[in-house]
Amino acid sequence: QDDDDEDGNANKNDGNNSLNLTQDGLKKYILFCKQTCRPKLDNIDRDKIAEFYSDLRQKSMSNQGGIPIAVRHIESILRLSEARAKLHLREYVRSDDVDMAIRVILESFIETQKKSIQSDLRRHFKQYLHFAKDTNQLLLHLLNEEVDEELKWKQMTASRSQQQQDEISEAIDIDLKDFQSKIQAMSITSTNLNQFLKSDKFKNNGFKYDKKKKVITKQLS
């Protein structure tokens, strides 16, 4: 089965393994992969890894207060690449194995940085962070961030009247243009956004979209 089919099934099952294995079956499969598969690193793009490492190291060192990148991160990328290839029972590590490993290491590294540095790193390395990522999940994350920011602003500026406090606790409105501005830097197209606004993920997380007003509403209670 090719990777596109596996990724598609994984998305349909909302994170369940595409082989529909039981927990015990999954343990046996992983053990089988470990014991029988030894993927080779012969065909990987080592220049790409070196370029990524150099760029990340330079970026992390330029941000004061951040934790610097280390050589061990390269070793981690190689080991994760091998692990992913093993799960697919492949003889050789492929470029998509490396890309996924880079994304995992990068996400982990960014999370260890100060909040003020994280956003800058995410913008700079967005091409790595978007690999094989569910666009709807990414949009949901960004929309929830927008809701949190709007909620904090309303709480800071609202008067002490009970009525205004009740209004804040019931729902938060996000102007579509504001949300579009937030995602513009993430290379997400308007087609992706329109599909997200119609998706079950959008509705099941308490959001509604008023097409006439061009406003997204998050129900808080």
Coordinates of N, CA and C in Angstrom, one line a residue:
Q1 N 0.9 -1.2 0.0 CA 0.0 0.0 0.0 C 0.9 1.2 0.0
D2 N 0.6 2.2 -0.9 CA 1.5 3.4 -0.9 C 1.2 4.4 0.2
D3 N 2.1 5.4 0.3 CA 2.0 6.4 1.4 C 0.7 7.2 1.3
D4 N 0.3 7.6 0.0 CA -0.9 8.4 -0.1 C -2.1 7.7 0.5
D5 N -2.2 6.4 0.2 CA -3.4 5.7 0.8 C -3.3 5.6 2.3
E6 N -2.1 5.4 2.8 CA -2.0 5.3 4.2 C -2.3 6.6 4.9
D7 N -1.8 7.7 4.3 CA -2.1 9.0 4.9 C -3.6 9.3 4.8
G8 N -4.2 8.9 3.7 CA -5.7 9.2 3.6 C -6.5 8.4 4.6
N9 N -6.1 7.1 4.8 CA -6.8 6.3 5.8 C -6.7 6.9 7.2
A10 N -5.4 7.3 7.4 CA -5.2 7.8 8.8 C -6.0 9.0 9.1
N11 N -6.2 9.9 8.0 CA -7.0 11.1 8.2 C -8.5 10.7 8.4
K12 N -8.9 9.7 7.7 CA -10.3 9.3 7.8 C -10.7 8.8 9.2
N13 N -9.6 8.1 9.7 CA -9.9 7.4 11.0 C -9.5 8.3 12.2
D14 N -9.3 9.6 11.9 CA -9.0 10.6 12.9 C -7.9 10.2 13.9
G15 N -6.8 9.6 13.3 CA -5.6 9.3 14.1 C -5.5 7.8 14.4
N16 N -6.5 7.0 14.1 CA -6.4 5.6 14.4 C -5.5 5.0 13.3
N17 N -4.7 3.9 13.7 CA -3.8 3.3 12.7 C -4.6 2.8 11.6
S18 N -4.0 2.9 10.3 CA -4.7 2.6 9.1 C -4.9 1.1 8.9
L19 N -4.2 0.3 9.6 CA -4.3 -1.1 9.5 C -5.4 -1.7 10.4
N20 N -6.0 -0.8 11.2 CA -7.1 -1.2 12.1 C -6.7 -2.3 13.0
L21 N -5.4 -2.2 13.6 CA -4.9 -3.2 14.5 C -5.4 -3.0 15.9
T22 N -5.5 -4.1 16.6 CA -5.8 -3.9 18.1 C -4.5 -3.4 18.7
Q23 N -4.6 -3.0 20.0 CA -3.4 -2.6 20.7 C -2.4 -3.7 20.8
D24 N -2.8 -4.9 21.0 CA -1.9 -6.0 21.1 C -1.3 -6.3 19.7
G25 N -2.1 -6.2 18.7 CA -1.6 -6.4 17.3 C -0.6 -5.4 16.9
L26 N -0.9 -4.1 17.3 CA 0.1 -3.0 17.0 C 1.4 -3.2 17.7
K27 N 1.4 -3.7 18.9 CA 2.7 -4.0 19.6 C 3.5 -5.1 18.9
K28 N 2.7 -6.1 18.4 CA 3.4 -7.2 17.7 C 4.0 -6.7 16.4
Y29 N 3.2 -5.8 15.7 CA 3.7 -5.3 14.4 C 5.0 -4.5 14.6
I30 N 5.0 -3.6 15.6 CA 6.2 -2.8 15.9 C 7.4 -3.7 16.3
L31 N 7.1 -4.7 17.0 CA 8.2 -5.6 17.4 C 8.7 -6.3 16.1
F32 N 7.8 -6.7 15.3 CA 8.2 -7.4 14.0 C 9.1 -6.4 13.2
C33 N 8.7 -5.1 13.1 CA 9.5 -4.2 12.3 C 10.9 -4.0 12.9
K34 N 11.0 -3.9 14.2 CA 12.3 -3.8 14.9 C 13.2 -4.9 14.6
Q35 N 12.6 -6.1 14.6 CA 13.4 -7.4 14.5 C 13.8 -7.7 13.1
T36 N 13.0 -7.3 12.1 CA 13.2 -7.8 10.7 C 13.7 -6.7 9.7
C37 N 13.5 -5.4 10.1 CA 13.8 -4.4 9.1 C 15.0 -3.5 9.5
R38 N 15.9 -3.3 8.6 CA 17.1 -2.5 8.9 C 17.3 -1.5 7.7
P39 N 16.5 -0.5 7.7 CA 16.6 0.5 6.6 C 18.0 1.1 6.4
K40 N 18.4 1.3 5.2 CA 19.7 1.9 4.9 C 19.5 3.4 4.6
L41 N 20.5 4.2 5.0 CA 20.5 5.6 4.9 C 21.3 6.1 3.6
D42 N 21.5 5.1 2.7 CA 22.4 5.4 1.5 C 21.9 6.5 0.6
N43 N 20.5 6.6 0.5 CA 19.9 7.5 -0.5 C 19.4 8.8 0.0
I44 N 19.6 9.1 1.3 CA 19.0 10.3 1.8 C 19.8 11.6 1.3
D45 N 19.1 12.7 1.4 CA 19.7 14.0 1.0 C 20.4 14.6 2.2
R46 N 21.7 14.2 2.3 CA 22.5 14.7 3.5 C 22.7 16.2 3.4
D47 N 22.8 16.7 2.2 CA 23.0 18.2 2.1 C 21.8 18.9 2.6
K48 N 20.6 18.4 2.4 CA 19.4 19.0 3.0 C 19.4 19.0 4.5
I49 N 19.8 17.9 5.1 CA 19.9 17.9 6.6 C 20.9 18.8 7.1
A50 N 22.0 18.9 6.4 CA 23.1 19.8 6.8 C 22.7 21.3 6.7
E51 N 21.9 21.6 5.6 CA 21.5 22.9 5.4 C 20.4 23.3 6.5
F52 N 19.5 22.4 6.8 CA 18.5 22.6 7.8 C 19.2 22.8 9.2
Y53 N 20.2 22.0 9.5 CA 20.9 22.1 10.8 C 21.6 23.5 10.9
S54 N 22.3 23.9 9.8 CA 23.0 25.2 9.8 C 22.0 26.3 9.9
D55 N 20.9 26.3 9.2 CA 19.9 27.4 9.3 C 19.3 27.4 10.7
L56 N 18.9 26.3 11.2 CA 18.3 26.3 12.6 C 19.3 26.7 13.7
R57 N 20.5 26.3 13.5 CA 21.6 26.6 14.5 C 21.8 28.2 14.5
Q58 N 21.9 28.7 13.3 CA 22.1 30.1 13.1 C 20.9 30.9 13.7
K59 N 19.7 30.5 13.4 CA 18.5 31.2 13.8 C 18.4 31.1 15.4
S60 N 18.7 29.9 15.9 CA 18.5 29.8 17.4 C 19.6 30.6 18.1
M61 N 20.8 30.7 17.6 CA 21.8 31.5 18.3 C 21.6 33.0 18.2
S62 N 20.8 33.4 17.1 CA 20.6 34.8 17.0 C 19.5 35.3 17.9
N63 N 18.7 34.4 18.4 CA 17.6 34.7 19.4 C 18.1 34.6 20.8
Q64 N 18.3 35.7 21.4 CA 18.8 35.7 22.8 C 17.7 35.1 23.7
G65 N 18.3 34.3 24.6 CA 17.4 33.6 25.6 C 16.8 32.3 25.1
G66 N 17.1 31.9 23.9 CA 16.6 30.7 23.4 C 17.7 29.6 23.6
I67 N 17.2 28.3 23.5 CA 18.1 27.2 23.7 C 18.8 26.9 22.4
P68 N 20.1 26.8 22.3 CA 20.8 26.6 21.0 C 20.6 25.2 20.5
I69 N 20.7 25.0 19.2 CA 20.6 23.7 18.6 C 22.0 23.0 18.8
A70 N 22.0 21.7 18.8 CA 23.2 20.9 19.0 C 23.3 19.8 18.0
V71 N 24.5 19.3 17.9 CA 24.8 18.2 16.9 C 23.9 17.0 17.1
R72 N 23.5 16.7 18.4 CA 22.7 15.6 18.7 C 21.3 15.6 17.9
H73 N 20.9 16.8 17.5 CA 19.6 17.0 16.8 C 19.7 16.3 15.4
I74 N 20.9 16.3 14.8 CA 21.1 15.7 13.5 C 21.0 14.2 13.7
E75 N 21.6 13.6 14.8 CA 21.5 12.2 15.1 C 20.1 11.8 15.3
S76 N 19.3 12.7 16.0 CA 17.9 12.4 16.2 C 17.1 12.3 14.9
I77 N 17.4 13.2 14.0 CA 16.7 13.2 12.7 C 17.0 11.9 11.9
L78 N 18.2 11.4 11.9 CA 18.6 10.2 11.3 C 17.9 9.0 11.9
R79 N 17.8 9.0 13.3 CA 17.2 7.8 14.0 C 15.7 7.8 13.7
L80 N 15.1 9.0 13.8 CA 13.6 9.0 13.5 C 13.3 8.7 12.1
S81 N 14.2 9.1 11.1 CA 14.0 8.7 9.7 C 14.0 7.2 9.6
E82 N 15.0 6.6 10.2 CA 15.1 5.1 10.2 C 13.8 4.4 10.8
A83 N 13.4 5.0 11.9 CA 12.2 4.4 12.6 C 11.0 4.5 11.7
R84 N 10.8 5.6 11.0 CA 9.6 5.7 10.2 C 9.7 4.7 9.0
A85 N 10.9 4.6 8.4 CA 11.1 3.6 7.3 C 10.8 2.2 7.8
K86 N 11.2 1.9 9.0 CA 11.0 0.6 9.6 C 9.5 0.3 9.7
L87 N 8.7 1.3 10.1 CA 7.3 1.1 10.3 C 6.6 0.7 8.9
H88 N 7.2 1.2 7.8 CA 6.7 0.9 6.5 C 7.4 -0.3 5.9
L89 N 8.3 -0.9 6.7 CA 9.1 -2.1 6.2 C 9.8 -1.8 4.9
R90 N 10.5 -0.7 4.9 CA 11.2 -0.3 3.7 C 12.7 -0.6 3.8
E91 N 13.3 -0.9 2.7 CA 14.8 -1.3 2.7 C 15.6 -0.1 2.9
Y92 N 15.2 1.1 2.3 CA 15.9 2.3 2.3 C 15.1 3.4 2.9
V93 N 15.8 4.3 3.6 CA 15.1 5.5 4.1 C 14.9 6.5 3.0
R94 N 13.7 7.0 2.9 CA 13.3 7.9 1.8 C 13.3 9.4 2.2
S95 N 13.1 10.2 1.3 CA 13.1 11.7 1.5 C 11.9 12.1 2.4
D96 N 10.7 11.4 2.3 CA 9.6 11.7 3.1 C 9.8 11.3 4.6
D97 N 10.6 10.2 4.8 CA 11.0 9.8 6.1 C 11.8 10.9 6.8
V98 N 12.7 11.5 6.0 CA 13.6 12.5 6.6 C 12.8 13.8 6.8
D99 N 11.9 14.1 5.9 CA 11.0 15.3 6.1 C 10.2 15.2 7.3
M100 N 9.6 14.0 7.6 CA 8.8 13.9 8.8 C 9.6 14.0 10.0
A101 N 10.8 13.4 10.0 CA 11.7 13.5 11.1 C 12.1 14.9 11.4
I102 N 12.4 15.7 10.4 CA 12.8 17.1 10.6 C 11.6 17.8 11.2
R103 N 10.4 17.5 10.8 CA 9.2 18.2 11.3 C 9.1 17.9 12.8
V104 N 9.2 16.6 13.2 CA 9.1 16.2 14.6 C 10.1 16.9 15.5
I105 N 11.4 16.9 15.0 CA 12.5 17.5 15.8 C 12.3 19.0 15.9
L106 N 11.9 19.6 14.8 CA 11.7 21.0 14.8 C 10.5 21.5 15.7
E107 N 9.4 20.7 15.7 CA 8.3 21.0 16.6 C 8.7 20.9 18.0
S108 N 9.5 19.9 18.3 CA 10.0 19.6 19.7 C 10.9 20.7 20.1
F109 N 11.8 21.1 19.2 CA 12.8 22.2 19.5 C 12.1 23.5 19.8
I110 N 11.2 23.9 18.9 CA 10.5 25.2 19.0 C 9.7 25.2 20.4
E111 N 9.1 24.1 20.8 CA 8.4 24.1 22.0 C 9.2 24.4 23.3
T112 N 10.6 24.2 23.1 CA 11.5 24.4 24.3 C 11.9 25.9 24.3
Q113 N 11.5 26.7 23.3 CA 12.0 28.1 23.3 C 11.0 29.0 24.0
K114 N 11.4 30.2 24.3 CA 10.5 31.2 24.8 C 9.4 31.5 23.9
K115 N 8.2 31.9 24.4 CA 7.1 32.2 23.6 C 7.4 33.3 22.5
S116 N 8.2 34.3 22.9 CA 8.5 35.4 22.0 C 9.3 34.9 20.8
I117 N 10.1 33.8 21.0 CA 10.9 33.3 19.9 C 10.2 32.2 19.1
Q118 N 9.2 31.5 19.7 CA 8.5 30.5 19.0 C 7.9 30.9 17.7
S119 N 7.2 32.0 17.8 CA 6.4 32.5 16.6 C 7.4 32.9 15.4
D120 N 8.5 33.5 15.8 CA 9.5 33.8 14.7 C 10.0 32.5 14.1
L121 N 10.3 31.5 14.9 CA 10.9 30.3 14.4 C 9.8 29.6 13.5
R122 N 8.6 29.6 13.9 CA 7.5 28.9 13.1 C 7.4 29.6 11.7
R123 N 7.5 30.9 11.7 CA 7.4 31.6 10.4 C 8.5 31.3 9.5
H124 N 9.7 31.3 10.1 CA 10.9 31.0 9.3 C 11.0 29.6 8.8
F125 N 10.5 28.6 9.5 CA 10.7 27.2 9.1 C 9.3 26.6 8.7
K126 N 8.4 27.4 8.3 CA 7.0 27.0 8.0 C 7.0 25.8 6.9
Q127 N 8.0 25.9 5.9 CA 8.0 24.8 4.9 C 8.3 23.5 5.5
Y128 N 9.0 23.4 6.6 CA 9.3 22.1 7.2 C 8.1 21.7 8.1
L129 N 7.5 22.6 8.8 CA 6.4 22.3 9.7 C 5.1 21.8 9.1
H130 N 4.9 22.2 7.8 CA 3.7 21.8 7.1 C 3.7 20.4 6.5
F131 N 4.9 19.8 6.5 CA 5.0 18.5 5.8 C 4.0 17.5 6.4
A132 N 3.1 16.9 5.5 CA 2.2 15.8 5.9 C 1.3 16.2 7.0
K133 N 1.0 17.5 7.1 CA 0.1 17.9 8.2 C -1.3 18.2 7.7
D134 N -2.3 17.8 8.4 CA -3.7 18.0 8.1 C -3.9 19.5 8.1
T135 N -4.3 20.1 7.0 CA -4.5 21.5 6.9 C -5.6 22.0 7.8
N136 N -6.7 21.2 7.9 CA -7.8 21.5 8.7 C -7.4 21.6 10.2
Q137 N -6.5 20.7 10.6 CA -6.0 20.7 12.0 C -5.2 21.9 12.2
L138 N -4.4 22.3 11.3 CA -3.6 23.5 11.4 C -4.4 24.8 11.5
L139 N -5.5 24.8 10.7 CA -6.4 26.0 10.7 C -7.1 26.0 12.0
L140 N -7.5 24.9 12.5 CA -8.2 24.8 13.8 C -7.3 25.4 14.9
H141 N -6.1 25.0 14.9 CA -5.1 25.5 15.9 C -5.0 27.0 15.8
L142 N -4.9 27.5 14.6 CA -4.7 29.0 14.4 C -6.0 29.7 14.8
L143 N -7.1 29.1 14.5 CA -8.4 29.8 14.9 C -8.6 29.8 16.4
N144 N -8.2 28.7 17.1 CA -8.3 28.7 18.5 C -7.4 29.7 19.2
E145 N -6.2 29.9 18.6 CA -5.3 31.0 19.0 C -5.9 32.3 18.9
E146 N -6.6 32.6 17.8 CA -7.3 33.8 17.5 C -8.4 34.1 18.5
V147 N -9.1 33.0 18.9 CA -10.2 33.1 19.9 C -9.6 33.4 21.2
D148 N -8.5 32.8 21.6 CA -7.9 33.0 22.9 C -7.4 34.5 23.0
E149 N -6.9 35.0 21.9 CA -6.4 36.4 21.9 C -7.6 37.4 22.0
E150 N -8.7 37.1 21.3 CA -9.9 37.9 21.4 C -10.5 37.9 22.7
L151 N -10.6 36.7 23.3 CA -11.1 36.5 24.6 C -10.4 37.3 25.7
K152 N -9.1 37.2 25.6 CA -8.2 38.0 26.6 C -8.4 39.5 26.4
W153 N -8.5 40.0 25.2 CA -8.7 41.4 24.9 C -10.1 41.8 25.5
K154 N -11.1 41.1 25.2 CA -12.4 41.4 25.7 C -12.5 41.5 27.2
Q155 N -11.8 40.5 27.9 CA -11.8 40.5 29.3 C -11.1 41.7 29.9
M156 N -10.1 42.1 29.2 CA -9.3 43.3 29.7 C -10.0 44.6 29.5
T157 N -10.8 44.7 28.4 CA -11.5 46.0 28.1 C -12.9 46.1 28.5
A158 N -13.5 44.9 28.9 CA -14.9 45.0 29.3 C -15.1 45.6 30.6
S159 N -16.3 46.3 30.7 CA -16.6 46.9 32.0 C -17.0 45.8 33.0
R160 N -17.2 46.2 34.2 CA -17.5 45.2 35.3 C -19.0 44.8 35.3
S161 N -19.8 45.3 34.3 CA -21.2 45.0 34.3 C -21.4 43.5 34.1
Q162 N -22.4 42.9 34.8 CA -22.7 41.5 34.6 C -23.1 41.2 33.2
Q163 N -23.8 42.1 32.5 CA -24.3 41.8 31.2 C -23.2 41.6 30.2
Q164 N -22.2 42.5 30.3 CA -21.0 42.3 29.4 C -20.2 41.1 29.7
Q165 N -20.1 40.8 31.0 CA -19.3 39.6 31.3 C -20.0 38.3 30.8
D166 N -21.4 38.3 30.9 CA -22.2 37.2 30.4 C -22.0 37.1 28.9
E167 N -22.0 38.2 28.1 CA -21.8 38.2 26.7 C -20.5 37.6 26.3
I168 N -19.5 37.9 27.0 CA -18.1 37.4 26.8 C -18.1 35.9 27.0
S169 N -18.8 35.4 28.0 CA -18.7 34.0 28.4 C -19.5 33.1 27.4
E170 N -20.4 33.7 26.7 CA -21.3 32.9 25.8 C -20.6 32.7 24.4
A171 N -20.0 33.7 23.8 CA -19.5 33.5 22.5 C -18.4 34.5 22.1
I172 N -17.6 34.1 21.2 CA -16.5 35.1 20.7 C -16.6 35.1 19.2
D173 N -16.7 36.3 18.6 CA -16.7 36.5 17.2 C -15.4 36.9 16.6
I174 N -15.0 36.2 15.5 CA -13.8 36.5 14.8 C -14.1 37.0 13.4
D175 N -13.6 38.2 13.0 CA -13.8 38.6 11.7 C -13.0 37.8 10.7
L176 N -13.6 37.4 9.6 CA -13.0 36.5 8.7 C -11.7 37.1 8.1
K177 N -11.7 38.4 7.9 CA -10.5 39.1 7.4 C -9.4 39.0 8.3
D178 N -9.7 39.1 9.6 CA -8.6 39.0 10.6 C -8.0 37.6 10.6
F179 N -8.8 36.6 10.5 CA -8.3 35.2 10.4 C -7.5 35.0 9.1
Q180 N -8.0 35.6 8.0 CA -7.3 35.4 6.8 C -5.9 36.0 6.9
S181 N -5.8 37.2 7.6 CA -4.5 37.8 7.7 C -3.6 37.0 8.5
K182 N -4.1 36.3 9.5 CA -3.3 35.4 10.4 C -2.7 34.2 9.6
I183 N -3.5 33.7 8.7 CA -3.1 32.5 8.0 C -2.3 32.8 6.7
Q184 N -2.3 34.1 6.3 CA -1.7 34.5 5.0 C -0.2 34.1 5.0
A185 N 0.4 34.2 6.1 CA 1.9 33.9 6.2 C 2.2 32.4 6.2
M186 N 1.1 31.6 6.3 CA 1.3 30.2 6.4 C 1.1 29.4 5.1
S187 N 1.0 30.1 4.0 CA 0.9 29.5 2.7 C -0.3 28.6 2.5
I188 N -1.4 29.0 3.2 CA -2.7 28.3 3.1 C -3.6 29.1 2.2
T189 N -4.2 28.3 1.2 CA -5.0 29.0 0.2 C -6.4 29.2 0.6
S190 N -7.1 30.1 -0.1 CA -8.5 30.4 0.2 C -9.4 29.1 0.0
T191 N -9.0 28.2 -0.9 CA -9.7 27.0 -1.1 C -9.6 26.1 0.1
N192 N -8.4 26.0 0.7 CA -8.3 25.3 2.0 C -9.2 25.9 3.1
L193 N -9.2 27.2 3.1 CA -10.0 27.9 4.2 C -11.5 27.6 4.0
N194 N -12.0 27.7 2.7 CA -13.4 27.5 2.5 C -13.8 26.0 2.8
Q195 N -12.9 25.1 2.5 CA -13.2 23.7 2.9 C -13.2 23.5 4.4
F196 N -12.3 24.2 5.1 CA -12.3 24.1 6.6 C -13.6 24.6 7.2
L197 N -14.1 25.8 6.7 CA -15.3 26.4 7.2 C -16.5 25.5 7.0
K198 N -16.5 24.5 6.1 CA -17.6 23.6 5.9 C -17.3 22.2 6.5
S199 N -16.2 22.1 7.1 CA -15.8 20.7 7.6 C -16.4 20.4 9.0
D200 N -16.5 19.1 9.2 CA -17.0 18.6 10.5 C -16.1 19.0 11.7
K201 N -14.8 19.1 11.4 CA -13.8 19.5 12.4 C -14.1 20.9 12.9
F202 N -14.5 21.8 12.0 CA -14.9 23.2 12.3 C -16.1 23.2 13.2
K203 N -17.2 22.5 12.7 CA -18.4 22.5 13.4 C -18.4 21.8 14.8
N204 N -17.7 20.7 14.8 CA -17.6 19.9 16.0 C -16.8 20.5 17.2
N205 N -16.1 21.6 16.8 CA -15.3 22.3 17.8 C -16.0 23.6 18.3
G206 N -17.3 23.7 18.0 CA -18.1 24.8 18.5 C -18.1 26.0 17.6
F207 N -17.7 25.9 16.4 CA -17.6 27.1 15.5 C -18.8 27.2 14.5
K208 N -19.2 28.4 14.2 CA -20.2 28.6 13.2 C -19.7 29.8 12.3
Y209 N -20.1 29.7 11.0 CA -19.6 30.8 10.1 C -20.9 31.5 9.5
D210 N -20.9 32.8 9.7 CA -22.0 33.6 9.0 C -21.5 34.1 7.7
K211 N -21.9 33.6 6.6 CA -21.4 34.0 5.3 C -21.7 35.4 5.0
K212 N -22.9 35.9 5.4 CA -23.3 37.2 5.0 C -22.5 38.3 5.8
K213 N -22.3 38.0 7.1 CA -21.5 38.9 7.9 C -20.0 38.7 7.8
K214 N -19.6 37.5 7.3 CA -18.2 37.1 7.2 C -17.6 37.1 8.6
V215 N -18.3 36.4 9.5 CA -17.9 36.4 10.9 C -17.9 34.9 11.3
I216 N -16.8 34.5 12.0 CA -16.7 33.2 12.7 C -17.1 33.3 14.1
T217 N -18.0 32.5 14.6 CA -18.4 32.6 16.0 C -18.0 31.3 16.7
K218 N -17.4 31.4 17.9 CA -17.1 30.3 18.7 C -18.0 30.3 19.9
Q219 N -18.8 29.2 20.1 CA -19.7 29.1 21.2 C -18.9 28.6 22.4
L220 N -18.9 29.4 23.5 CA -18.1 29.1 24.7 C -18.9 28.3 25.7
S221 N -20.2 28.4 25.7 CA -21.1 27.8 26.7 C -22.3 27.2 26.0

